[in-house]
mmCIF file of C-alpha atoms and ligand atoms in Angstrom:
data_model
loop_
_atom_site.group_PDB
_atom_site.id
_atom_site.type_symbol
_atom_site.label_atom_id
_atom_site.label_comp_id
_atom_site.label_asym_id
_atom_site.label_seq_id
_atom_site.Cartn_x
_atom_site.Cartn_y
_atom_site.Cartn_z
ATOM 1 C CA MET A 1 3.834 -24.408 12.335
ATOM 2 C CA THR A 2 4.784 -21.545 14.674
ATOM 3 C CA LEU A 3 3.314 -18.067 14.232
ATOM 4 C CA GLU A 4 6.789 -16.766 13.363
ATOM 5 C CA LEU A 5 7.208 -19.264 10.522
ATOM 6 C CA GLU A 6 3.686 -18.599 9.259
ATOM 7 C CA LEU A 7 4.348 -14.849 9.164
ATOM 8 C CA GLY A 8 7.723 -15.499 7.543
ATOM 9 C CA GLU A 9 6.141 -17.541 4.773
ATOM 10 C CA LEU A 10 3.555 -14.845 4.151
ATOM 11 C CA ALA A 11 6.217 -12.094 4.121
ATOM 12 C CA THR A 12 8.295 -14.104 1.640
ATOM 13 C CA GLU A 13 5.379 -14.866 -0.663
ATOM 14 C CA ILE A 14 4.270 -11.226 -0.763
ATOM 15 C CA ALA A 15 7.843 -9.892 -1.105
ATOM 16 C CA ARG A 16 8.314 -12.251 -4.063
ATOM 17 C CA GLU A 17 5.206 -10.952 -5.839
ATOM 18 C CA ALA A 18 5.992 -7.323 -4.942
ATOM 19 C CA GLY A 19 9.582 -7.702 -6.173
ATOM 20 C CA ALA A 20 8.371 -9.072 -9.494
ATOM 21 C CA LEU A 21 6.070 -6.070 -9.865
ATOM 22 C CA ALA A 22 8.861 -3.600 -9.001
ATOM 23 C CA ARG A 23 11.151 -5.257 -11.540
ATOM 24 C CA ALA A 24 8.487 -5.230 -14.258
ATOM 25 C CA ARG A 25 7.781 -1.534 -13.648
ATOM 26 C CA ARG A 26 11.507 -0.809 -13.809
ATOM 27 C CA ARG A 27 11.611 -2.465 -17.233
ATOM 28 C CA ASP A 28 8.641 -0.322 -18.346
ATOM 29 C CA GLY A 29 10.570 2.819 -17.313
ATOM 30 C CA VAL A 30 10.547 4.733 -14.040
ATOM 31 C CA ARG A 31 8.386 7.790 -13.550
ATOM 32 C CA LEU A 32 9.157 10.131 -10.687
ATOM 33 C CA ALA A 33 5.931 10.758 -8.744
ATOM 34 C CA ALA A 34 7.137 13.311 -6.193
ATOM 35 C CA THR A 35 9.959 14.475 -3.989
ATOM 36 C CA LYS A 36 9.581 14.074 -0.233
ATOM 37 C CA THR A 37 11.727 15.547 2.551
ATOM 38 C CA THR A 38 14.310 17.034 0.159
ATOM 39 C CA LEU A 39 14.788 17.191 -3.625
ATOM 40 C CA ALA A 40 16.999 14.101 -3.429
ATOM 41 C CA ASP A 41 14.343 12.114 -1.520
ATOM 42 C CA ILE A 42 12.177 10.747 -4.298
ATOM 43 C CA VAL A 43 9.157 8.504 -4.672
ATOM 44 C CA THR A 44 8.278 6.816 -7.945
ATOM 45 C CA ASP A 45 4.913 5.609 -9.198
ATOM 46 C CA ALA A 46 6.264 2.090 -8.663
ATOM 47 C CA ASP A 47 6.920 2.722 -4.929
ATOM 48 C CA ARG A 48 3.241 3.570 -4.514
ATOM 49 C CA GLU A 49 1.931 0.751 -6.669
ATOM 50 C CA VAL A 50 4.130 -1.858 -4.968
ATOM 51 C CA GLU A 51 3.126 -0.667 -1.493
ATOM 52 C CA ALA A 52 -0.559 -0.785 -2.486
ATOM 53 C CA LEU A 53 -0.121 -4.388 -3.650
ATOM 54 C CA ILE A 54 1.608 -5.411 -0.409
ATOM 55 C CA ARG A 55 -1.052 -3.690 1.673
ATOM 56 C CA GLU A 56 -3.848 -5.381 -0.254
ATOM 57 C CA ARG A 57 -2.282 -8.848 0.077
ATOM 58 C CA LEU A 58 -1.716 -8.364 3.820
ATOM 59 C CA ARG A 59 -5.242 -7.074 4.371
ATOM 60 C CA ALA A 60 -6.651 -10.137 2.611
ATOM 61 C CA ALA A 61 -4.464 -12.615 4.530
ATOM 62 C CA ARG A 62 -4.419 -10.964 7.988
ATOM 63 C CA PRO A 63 -7.180 -8.343 8.258
ATOM 64 C CA ASP A 64 -6.585 -7.685 11.992
ATOM 65 C CA ASP A 65 -2.927 -6.716 11.681
ATOM 66 C CA GLY A 66 -1.656 -3.140 11.610
ATOM 67 C CA PHE A 67 0.399 -1.591 8.813
ATOM 68 C CA LEU A 68 3.252 0.909 8.716
ATOM 69 C CA GLY A 69 4.514 1.698 5.229
ATOM 70 C CA GLU A 70 6.990 4.210 3.830
ATOM 71 C CA GLU A 71 4.592 5.615 1.260
ATOM 72 C CA SER A 72 1.088 5.220 2.676
ATOM 73 C CA GLY A 73 1.640 5.633 6.400
ATOM 74 C CA ALA A 74 0.268 3.862 9.460
ATOM 75 C CA GLU A 75 -2.951 2.009 10.151
ATOM 76 C CA PRO A 76 -3.339 0.457 13.606
ATOM 77 C CA GLY A 77 -4.565 -3.128 13.915
ATOM 78 C CA ALA A 78 -6.240 -5.210 16.616
ATOM 79 C CA SER A 79 -3.985 -8.300 16.671
ATOM 80 C CA GLY A 80 -0.860 -6.749 18.223
ATOM 81 C CA ILE A 81 1.089 -7.439 15.022
ATOM 82 C CA THR A 82 2.114 -4.697 12.593
ATOM 83 C CA TRP A 83 3.625 -5.080 9.147
ATOM 84 C CA VAL A 84 6.469 -2.628 8.559
ATOM 85 C CA VAL A 85 7.052 -2.183 4.843
ATOM 86 C CA ASP A 86 9.434 -0.410 2.509
ATOM 87 C CA PRO A 87 8.039 -1.167 -0.971
ATOM 88 C CA ILE A 88 11.251 -0.117 -2.723
ATOM 89 C CA ASP A 89 14.253 0.452 -0.479
ATOM 90 C CA GLY A 90 17.021 2.003 -2.546
ATOM 91 C CA THR A 91 14.650 4.145 -4.599
ATOM 92 C CA VAL A 92 17.470 6.268 -5.990
ATOM 93 C CA ASN A 93 19.271 3.123 -7.228
ATOM 94 C CA TYR A 94 15.962 2.002 -8.708
ATOM 95 C CA ALA A 95 15.494 5.313 -10.502
ATOM 96 C CA TYR A 96 19.052 5.221 -11.894
ATOM 97 C CA GLY A 97 18.859 1.573 -13.007
ATOM 98 C CA ILE A 98 21.266 0.224 -10.370
ATOM 99 C CA PRO A 99 20.093 -3.278 -9.367
ATOM 100 C CA ALA A 100 20.689 -2.811 -5.601
ATOM 101 C CA TYR A 101 17.088 -2.149 -4.592
ATOM 102 C CA ASN A 102 14.732 -4.342 -2.622
ATOM 103 C CA VAL A 103 11.293 -4.900 -1.180
ATOM 104 C CA SER A 104 11.503 -5.051 2.615
ATOM 105 C CA ILE A 105 8.684 -6.556 4.709
ATOM 106 C CA ALA A 106 8.722 -7.252 8.463
ATOM 107 C CA ALA A 107 6.086 -8.386 10.961
ATOM 108 C CA VAL A 108 6.599 -6.915 14.435
ATOM 109 C CA GLN A 109 4.785 -7.485 17.706
ATOM 110 C CA GLY A 110 3.906 -4.718 20.171
ATOM 111 C CA GLU A 111 3.713 -0.997 19.549
ATOM 112 C CA PRO A 112 5.086 -0.192 16.063
ATOM 113 C CA ASP A 113 8.061 1.548 17.657
ATOM 114 C CA PRO A 114 11.576 0.218 16.962
ATOM 115 C CA GLU A 115 12.577 0.938 20.573
ATOM 116 C CA THR A 116 10.113 -1.622 21.915
ATOM 117 C CA TRP A 117 8.808 -3.877 19.158
ATOM 118 C CA VAL A 118 9.755 -7.531 18.836
ATOM 119 C CA ALA A 119 10.370 -8.468 15.212
ATOM 120 C CA LEU A 120 8.856 -11.848 14.355
ATOM 121 C CA ALA A 121 9.442 -12.319 10.638
ATOM 122 C CA ALA A 122 11.233 -10.650 7.744
ATOM 123 C CA ALA A 123 11.746 -10.850 4.007
ATOM 124 C CA VAL A 124 14.103 -8.700 1.920
ATOM 125 C CA ASN A 125 13.738 -9.379 -1.789
ATOM 126 C CA ALA A 126 16.240 -7.902 -4.239
ATOM 127 C CA PRO A 127 14.519 -8.949 -7.485
ATOM 128 C CA ALA A 128 17.128 -7.559 -9.891
ATOM 129 C CA LEU A 129 19.801 -9.513 -7.997
ATOM 130 C CA GLY A 130 17.658 -12.653 -7.769
ATOM 131 C CA GLU A 131 18.008 -12.984 -3.991
ATOM 132 C CA ILE A 132 15.425 -13.225 -1.201
ATOM 133 C CA PHE A 133 16.692 -13.061 2.377
ATOM 134 C CA THR A 134 14.236 -14.331 4.998
ATOM 135 C CA ALA A 135 14.079 -14.774 8.763
ATOM 136 C CA ALA A 136 11.654 -15.902 11.431
ATOM 137 C CA ARG A 137 12.343 -15.228 15.100
ATOM 138 C CA GLY A 138 13.909 -18.303 16.666
ATOM 139 C CA HIS A 139 14.234 -20.071 13.318
ATOM 140 C CA GLY A 140 17.330 -18.458 11.784
ATOM 141 C CA ALA A 141 17.965 -16.289 8.739
ATOM 142 C CA TRP A 142 18.125 -17.776 5.286
ATOM 143 C CA LEU A 143 19.076 -17.039 1.699
ATOM 144 C CA GLU A 144 17.003 -19.550 -0.206
ATOM 145 C CA GLY A 145 18.233 -22.903 1.242
ATOM 146 C CA SER A 146 21.370 -21.594 2.990
ATOM 147 C CA ARG A 147 21.412 -20.555 6.615
ATOM 148 C CA LEU A 148 23.050 -17.165 7.161
ATOM 149 C CA ALA A 149 25.733 -16.347 9.722
ATOM 150 C CA VAL A 150 27.460 -13.035 10.426
ATOM 151 C CA THR A 151 31.263 -12.873 10.306
ATOM 152 C CA GLU A 152 33.029 -13.320 13.625
ATOM 153 C CA GLU A 153 36.628 -12.440 12.786
ATOM 154 C CA THR A 154 38.061 -9.531 10.825
ATOM 155 C CA PRO A 155 41.857 -9.875 10.979
ATOM 156 C CA ALA A 156 42.366 -7.445 8.074
ATOM 157 C CA GLY A 157 39.924 -4.883 9.490
ATOM 158 C CA ALA A 158 36.163 -4.750 9.021
ATOM 159 C CA LEU A 159 34.424 -4.346 5.679
ATOM 160 C CA LEU A 160 31.795 -1.781 6.641
ATOM 161 C CA GLY A 161 28.675 -0.431 4.995
ATOM 162 C CA THR A 162 27.033 2.901 5.609
ATOM 163 C CA GLY A 163 24.551 5.324 4.097
ATOM 164 C CA PHE A 164 23.840 9.043 4.055
ATOM 165 C CA GLY A 165 20.569 10.860 4.508
ATOM 166 C CA TYR A 166 18.969 12.804 1.674
ATOM 167 C CA ASP A 167 19.346 16.160 3.421
ATOM 168 C CA PRO A 168 22.561 17.847 2.200
ATOM 169 C CA ALA A 169 22.824 19.594 5.581
ATOM 170 C CA THR A 170 23.631 16.239 7.199
ATOM 171 C CA HIS A 171 26.441 15.214 4.856
ATOM 172 C CA GLU A 172 29.270 16.962 6.674
ATOM 173 C CA GLY A 173 28.401 15.274 9.982
ATOM 174 C CA ASP A 174 27.969 11.877 8.339
ATOM 175 C CA LEU A 175 31.339 12.183 6.603
ATOM 176 C CA ALA A 176 32.961 13.126 9.920
ATOM 177 C CA THR A 177 31.489 9.913 11.361
ATOM 178 C CA VAL A 178 33.017 7.938 8.495
ATOM 179 C CA ALA A 179 36.409 9.485 9.267
ATOM 180 C CA ARG A 180 36.144 8.351 12.908
ATOM 181 C CA VAL A 181 35.279 4.798 11.920
ATOM 182 C CA MET A 182 37.807 4.285 9.103
ATOM 183 C CA PRO A 183 40.721 3.258 11.370
ATOM 184 C CA MET A 184 38.904 -0.024 12.142
ATOM 185 C CA ALA A 185 37.871 -0.624 8.515
ATOM 186 C CA ARG A 186 39.527 -2.592 5.741
ATOM 187 C CA ASP A 187 37.210 -0.691 3.370
ATOM 188 C CA LEU A 188 33.813 0.988 3.172
ATOM 189 C CA ARG A 189 30.793 0.320 0.940
ATOM 190 C CA ARG A 190 27.858 2.665 0.270
ATOM 191 C CA MET A 191 25.388 0.522 -1.632
ATOM 192 C CA GLY A 192 22.344 2.798 -1.441
ATOM 193 C CA ALA A 193 19.781 0.412 0.044
ATOM 194 C CA ALA A 194 19.799 0.044 3.818
ATOM 195 C CA ALA A 195 17.779 -3.182 4.001
ATOM 196 C CA LEU A 196 20.204 -4.805 1.576
ATOM 197 C CA ASP A 197 23.192 -3.548 3.589
ATOM 198 C CA LEU A 198 21.681 -5.214 6.651
ATOM 199 C CA ALA A 199 20.943 -8.411 4.723
ATOM 200 C CA TYR A 200 24.584 -8.417 3.598
ATOM 201 C CA VAL A 201 25.757 -8.139 7.213
ATOM 202 C CA ALA A 202 23.529 -11.149 8.017
ATOM 203 C CA ALA A 203 25.054 -13.037 5.074
ATOM 204 C CA GLY A 204 28.650 -12.237 6.086
ATOM 205 C CA ARG A 205 29.155 -10.080 2.982
ATOM 206 C CA LEU A 206 29.758 -7.048 5.175
ATOM 207 C CA ASP A 207 31.270 -7.187 8.671
ATOM 208 C CA GLY A 208 29.345 -4.214 10.008
ATOM 209 C CA TYR A 209 27.078 -1.296 9.198
ATOM 210 C CA PHE A 210 26.199 2.087 10.642
ATOM 211 C CA GLU A 211 23.871 4.831 9.480
ATOM 212 C CA ARG A 212 22.133 7.825 11.012
ATOM 213 C CA GLY A 213 18.507 8.739 10.422
ATOM 214 C CA LEU A 214 17.080 5.431 9.161
ATOM 215 C CA ARG A 215 13.310 5.145 9.337
ATOM 216 C CA PRO A 216 11.573 2.089 10.853
ATOM 217 C CA TRP A 217 10.814 0.523 7.442
ATOM 218 C CA ASP A 218 14.482 0.818 6.415
ATOM 219 C CA HIS A 219 15.694 -1.492 9.185
ATOM 220 C CA ALA A 220 12.761 -3.554 10.554
ATOM 221 C CA ALA A 221 13.358 -6.594 8.333
ATOM 222 C CA GLY A 222 17.135 -6.288 7.995
ATOM 223 C CA ALA A 223 17.708 -6.084 11.747
ATOM 224 C CA LEU A 224 15.884 -9.399 12.311
ATOM 225 C CA LEU A 225 17.989 -11.009 9.567
ATOM 226 C CA ILE A 226 21.104 -9.985 11.501
ATOM 227 C CA THR A 227 20.012 -11.096 14.965
ATOM 228 C CA GLU A 228 18.831 -14.421 13.540
ATOM 229 C CA ALA A 229 22.225 -14.767 11.839
ATOM 230 C CA GLY A 230 23.933 -14.408 15.243
ATOM 231 C CA GLY A 231 24.748 -10.682 15.020
ATOM 232 C CA CYS A 232 23.894 -7.621 17.075
ATOM 233 C CA VAL A 233 21.922 -4.480 16.229
ATOM 234 C CA SER A 234 21.651 -1.321 18.356
ATOM 235 C CA ARG A 235 20.034 2.047 17.960
ATOM 236 C CA VAL A 236 22.149 4.748 19.572
ATOM 237 C CA ASP A 237 21.622 8.453 20.183
ATOM 238 C CA VAL A 238 17.875 7.756 20.204
ATOM 239 C CA GLU A 239 17.031 11.138 21.767
ATOM 240 C CA SER A 240 18.351 12.943 18.700
ATOM 241 C CA THR A 241 16.345 13.545 15.524
ATOM 242 C CA ARG A 242 18.678 11.156 13.680
ATOM 243 C CA PRO A 243 19.371 8.076 15.815
ATOM 244 C CA MET A 244 22.110 5.817 14.497
ATOM 245 C CA LEU A 245 21.728 2.152 13.674
ATOM 246 C CA VAL A 246 24.829 0.101 14.434
ATOM 247 C CA ALA A 247 25.051 -3.536 13.364
ATOM 248 C CA GLY A 248 27.542 -6.341 12.943
ATOM 249 C CA GLY A 249 28.978 -9.514 14.341
ATOM 250 C CA ARG A 250 29.531 -9.350 18.125
ATOM 251 C CA ASP A 251 33.094 -8.005 17.963
ATOM 252 C CA VAL A 252 32.616 -5.477 15.135
ATOM 253 C CA HIS A 253 29.362 -4.263 16.696
ATOM 254 C CA ALA A 254 31.138 -3.675 20.036
ATOM 255 C CA ARG A 255 34.023 -1.862 18.345
ATOM 256 C CA LEU A 256 31.609 0.335 16.382
ATOM 257 C CA LEU A 257 29.752 1.185 19.590
ATOM 258 C CA ASP A 258 33.045 2.140 21.286
ATOM 259 C CA ILE A 259 33.613 4.697 18.535
ATOM 260 C CA LEU A 260 30.055 5.870 17.842
ATOM 261 C CA ASP A 261 28.105 5.654 21.082
ATOM 262 C CA PRO A 262 29.189 8.148 23.745
ATOM 263 C CA LYS A 263 27.250 6.148 26.371
ATOM 264 C CA HIS A 264 28.942 2.833 25.568
HETATM 265 C C1 IPD B 1 17.048 4.857 1.659
HETATM 266 C C2 IPD B 1 18.142 3.864 1.336
HETATM 267 C C3 IPD B 1 19.513 4.494 1.500
HETATM 268 C C4 IPD B 1 19.709 5.041 2.885
HETATM 269 C C5 IPD B 1 18.605 6.034 3.211
HETATM 270 C C6 IPD B 1 17.246 5.385 3.056
HETATM 271 P P1 IPD B 1 14.682 4.587 0.407
HETATM 272 O O1 IPD B 1 15.774 4.233 1.593
HETATM 273 O O2 IPD B 1 18.031 2.736 2.165
HETATM 274 O O3 IPD B 1 20.548 3.554 1.310
HETATM 275 O O4 IPD B 1 20.973 5.663 2.979
HETATM 276 O O5 IPD B 1 18.789 6.427 4.545
HETATM 277 O O6 IPD B 1 16.233 6.325 3.307
HETATM 278 O O7 IPD B 1 14.334 6.018 0.587
HETATM 279 O O8 IPD B 1 15.378 4.331 -0.868
HETATM 280 O O9 IPD B 1 13.570 3.661 0.686
#
């Protein structure tokens, strides 16, 4: 078995267990643990507990690997591989009882920097939706037994997903971006969980996606799902404090870049 497949199996197994824990804690009732960058940016007890479980399982299985998690930060490793983890992506959905949340786990090679890393394996588990999306570099992206493929044609316009940061000061700019993109859209979705948006692009449920200010754990796994499903992912405006992630099938991705990337 290749390293990529091995890491993919491990990511899937741990995402499955972590998803079950997140779902069980949701049933018990959600307790807000803290707010982070802004009042709207929350962390629940479950985020912390789920990340601790993932970290423990990874440490036991691959003690030399590094770790970069949304809640507990970074720990360098010695193997050249880092696990990039969002224990509960879509925390606000989770807190409100909306089922669009997920556990996102990726293994990347190289410095844990999205500009340079090479993603090797990914698992995005949406336990309340009963779906686990997986990918291993060079081996495709999968939803259970079905191989995923991005959409190639959008004759009625592109069904696009996006998201907004938690800082109210950024909303006006993000809405202006939406206005620029709408002429190429058939409609727009704002699901509230970036890794799931990306998984949906991989699965052909969305034609494209764009969002400013994503953190590495929001897109590490989802971006590999898309490239393994034949799509394209770019980070644009990387010098700014809020780079933009742009993703889609080849044609939609190129059209989004024409609108959103001044350097394109
Ligand atoms: C957030 C979600 C949301 C996106 C935000 C992310 P979190 O992740 O993915 O959809 O718009 O940019 O931060 O905080 O729920 O893990």
